[in-house]
Amino acid sequence: MTSRPASIRNVSWAVVRDGTADRHAYRRDVDLFLQDGRIAEIAPAGARPPQPGEPAIDAAGRLALPGLVNIHSHPSTEPGYRGVREDHGVPEQQMTGLIERLQAFRLGDDGRTAAAELAYAEMLRAGTTTACDVTVPFEGWLDTMVRSGMRFYAAPTFASARWGMSAPQTVTWKWDEPGGFAAFERAKSVMAEAESHNSGRLAAMVFPAQIDTVTPELFAAGRRHADETGRPFSTHIGQSVVEVREMIRRHGVTPVQWAAAQGLMKPGTVLAHCILLDDHPQIGWHTRRDLDLIAEAGAAVAHCPQPFARYGLAMDHVGRYRARGVTVGLGTDCAPHNLIEEMRLAIVAGRLMSEDIASLDTGGAFEAATIGGAKALGRDDIGVLAPGARADIVLVDLAHPLMQPARDPLRSFVFHAADRAVRTVLVGGEVVLDEGTPVHLDPAAAMDRLAEAQARMLRDSVKLDYAGRAADEIAPLSLPLSS
């Protein structure tokens, strides 16, 4: 297949922008014409005969989608938890296992590089073309992003404290304010390096790590920096009952209310997770203000349903946020980094929480994974198929058994086939996934390196865990080993 086609011909179905509206619509039998990394025209199939020697993709029997936009992910760590975190939770911490894992398990930089390569390949196979990668920066991070061919927002995190534990029911915060500002300076350097890269596909996001691990002074500095540079601003907030209770203990208000009082929320702010609002069933705080504050500030929410569903927790509910006018995008907080699965789970969990099938439908979930994510990042040139938009395009095989019968191909894609039917992905008009295989990444080699790094991580848990426990005690195997 040509690496930079000038056209994609004979597309059987396409999800295109519906006029100038912020919504999608189907078109049948179209040709897409590409120029300088953008979509130049969408025309009826065959209206413009091919030119001699024109590099083209024949997309007969294909569904064309805009590339998915993942606005929150941790590719450099989460694949290292595969086989560890799926059933892991701490009852004394309302089932979240986040804090216990982070104090006991740490993946080395070699493992993080391998994890990122593996996760980026997962993203491409599931049709993601733009992603926000949230991590403590490490050597080779930006290079791996560039090699993937995807668009990335590098989000190097910084914090004033680290979580710890002294007992299952006791979370501690170890504060180092000078260290937090030093990490912020490093993050600024990494963000500038990303934006100056000659690939043109790297941008940056200002990301103080968590609402409960950053001092007001460091939050204020990060907010000012985002405003001065025009970069998106984000933080983890409303992600655990432990966090909400601690913020109420410190300040007498919920995390969202504290963030609003500090001036952290405004357009261009992406609130990562933001599930546990004051009126959530697992919080039951006496106010009912959080959702209104988010909407009035013009902040967006990055919804990642998978990790919370594993703990028995869900947003209450996606449709309610959207109806209130909050922009909701989707992310993949844990492995697998498959945004199609997150769409499906967002629909199902939203219906369970609301007891209403109409709370979120397929079109609404797809909008969140495309237009919603783009709006959260302040973009109107990604997440849509339209003239002038970036040529970030996903081609899905309509002949795949799980896509058939293709009466409504988007429903077949989200509920049935998912990544199994993705065949081709283009970013900026360049083919970066060809017949389901990443063009520039080597996930097989990355798997071997990650397996070695995970083994070291698990072996070393006895040195890091507050109780000196072995990995198999913290996260036992799903079945006993039989002799």
XYZ file of N, CA and C in Angstrom, residues 205 223 227 231-235 263-272 297-302 327 376:
78
model
N 0.611 19.258 27.134
C -0.448 19.523 28.095
C 0.190 19.721 29.466
N -1.277 26.492 36.465
C -2.403 27.150 35.794
C -1.917 28.388 35.029
N -2.070 29.090 30.933
C -2.697 30.285 30.376
C -1.723 31.057 29.494
N -1.562 26.188 26.389
C -1.635 24.728 26.416
C -2.852 24.262 27.222
N -3.402 23.094 26.890
C -4.444 22.524 27.748
C -3.886 22.247 29.141
N -4.780 22.210 30.117
C -4.429 22.006 31.521
C -5.275 20.867 32.056
N -4.657 19.954 32.819
C -5.416 18.812 33.308
C -4.865 18.365 34.649
N -5.674 17.612 35.381
C -5.252 16.939 36.604
C -6.229 15.820 36.896
N -9.561 28.735 40.936
C -9.476 29.226 39.563
C -8.841 28.242 38.601
N -8.867 26.963 38.932
C -8.227 25.956 38.075
C -9.086 25.564 36.890
N -10.406 25.704 37.005
C -11.311 25.229 35.968
C -11.735 26.376 35.061
N -11.547 26.163 33.763
C -11.957 27.129 32.745
C -11.898 26.407 31.403
N -12.316 27.028 30.293
C -12.144 26.375 29.000
C -10.676 26.025 28.777
N -10.444 24.839 28.235
C -9.075 24.362 28.081
C -8.616 23.488 29.229
N -9.459 23.328 30.256
C -9.172 22.430 31.364
C -9.832 21.085 31.102
N -9.069 20.012 31.273
C -9.579 18.654 31.134
C -9.498 17.983 32.500
N -10.631 17.700 33.084
C -10.694 17.057 34.392
C -10.649 15.547 34.190
N -9.538 14.939 34.596
C -9.348 13.513 34.359
C -10.169 12.698 35.358
N -17.880 26.599 34.319
C -16.488 26.952 34.045
C -16.085 26.640 32.610
N -16.845 25.818 31.912
C -16.483 25.431 30.547
C -15.388 24.384 30.503
N -15.173 23.674 31.615
C -14.174 22.617 31.653
C -14.733 21.354 31.009
N -13.828 20.495 30.553
C -14.200 19.216 29.959
C -13.832 18.090 30.912
N -14.402 16.915 30.672
C -14.124 15.737 31.481
C -13.577 14.632 30.585
N -12.474 14.019 31.031
C -11.918 12.844 30.354
C -12.449 11.604 31.059
N -18.549 19.122 28.112
C -17.878 18.364 27.064
C -17.236 17.135 27.674
N -12.277 19.203 23.759
C -11.579 19.301 25.042
C -10.167 19.834 24.863
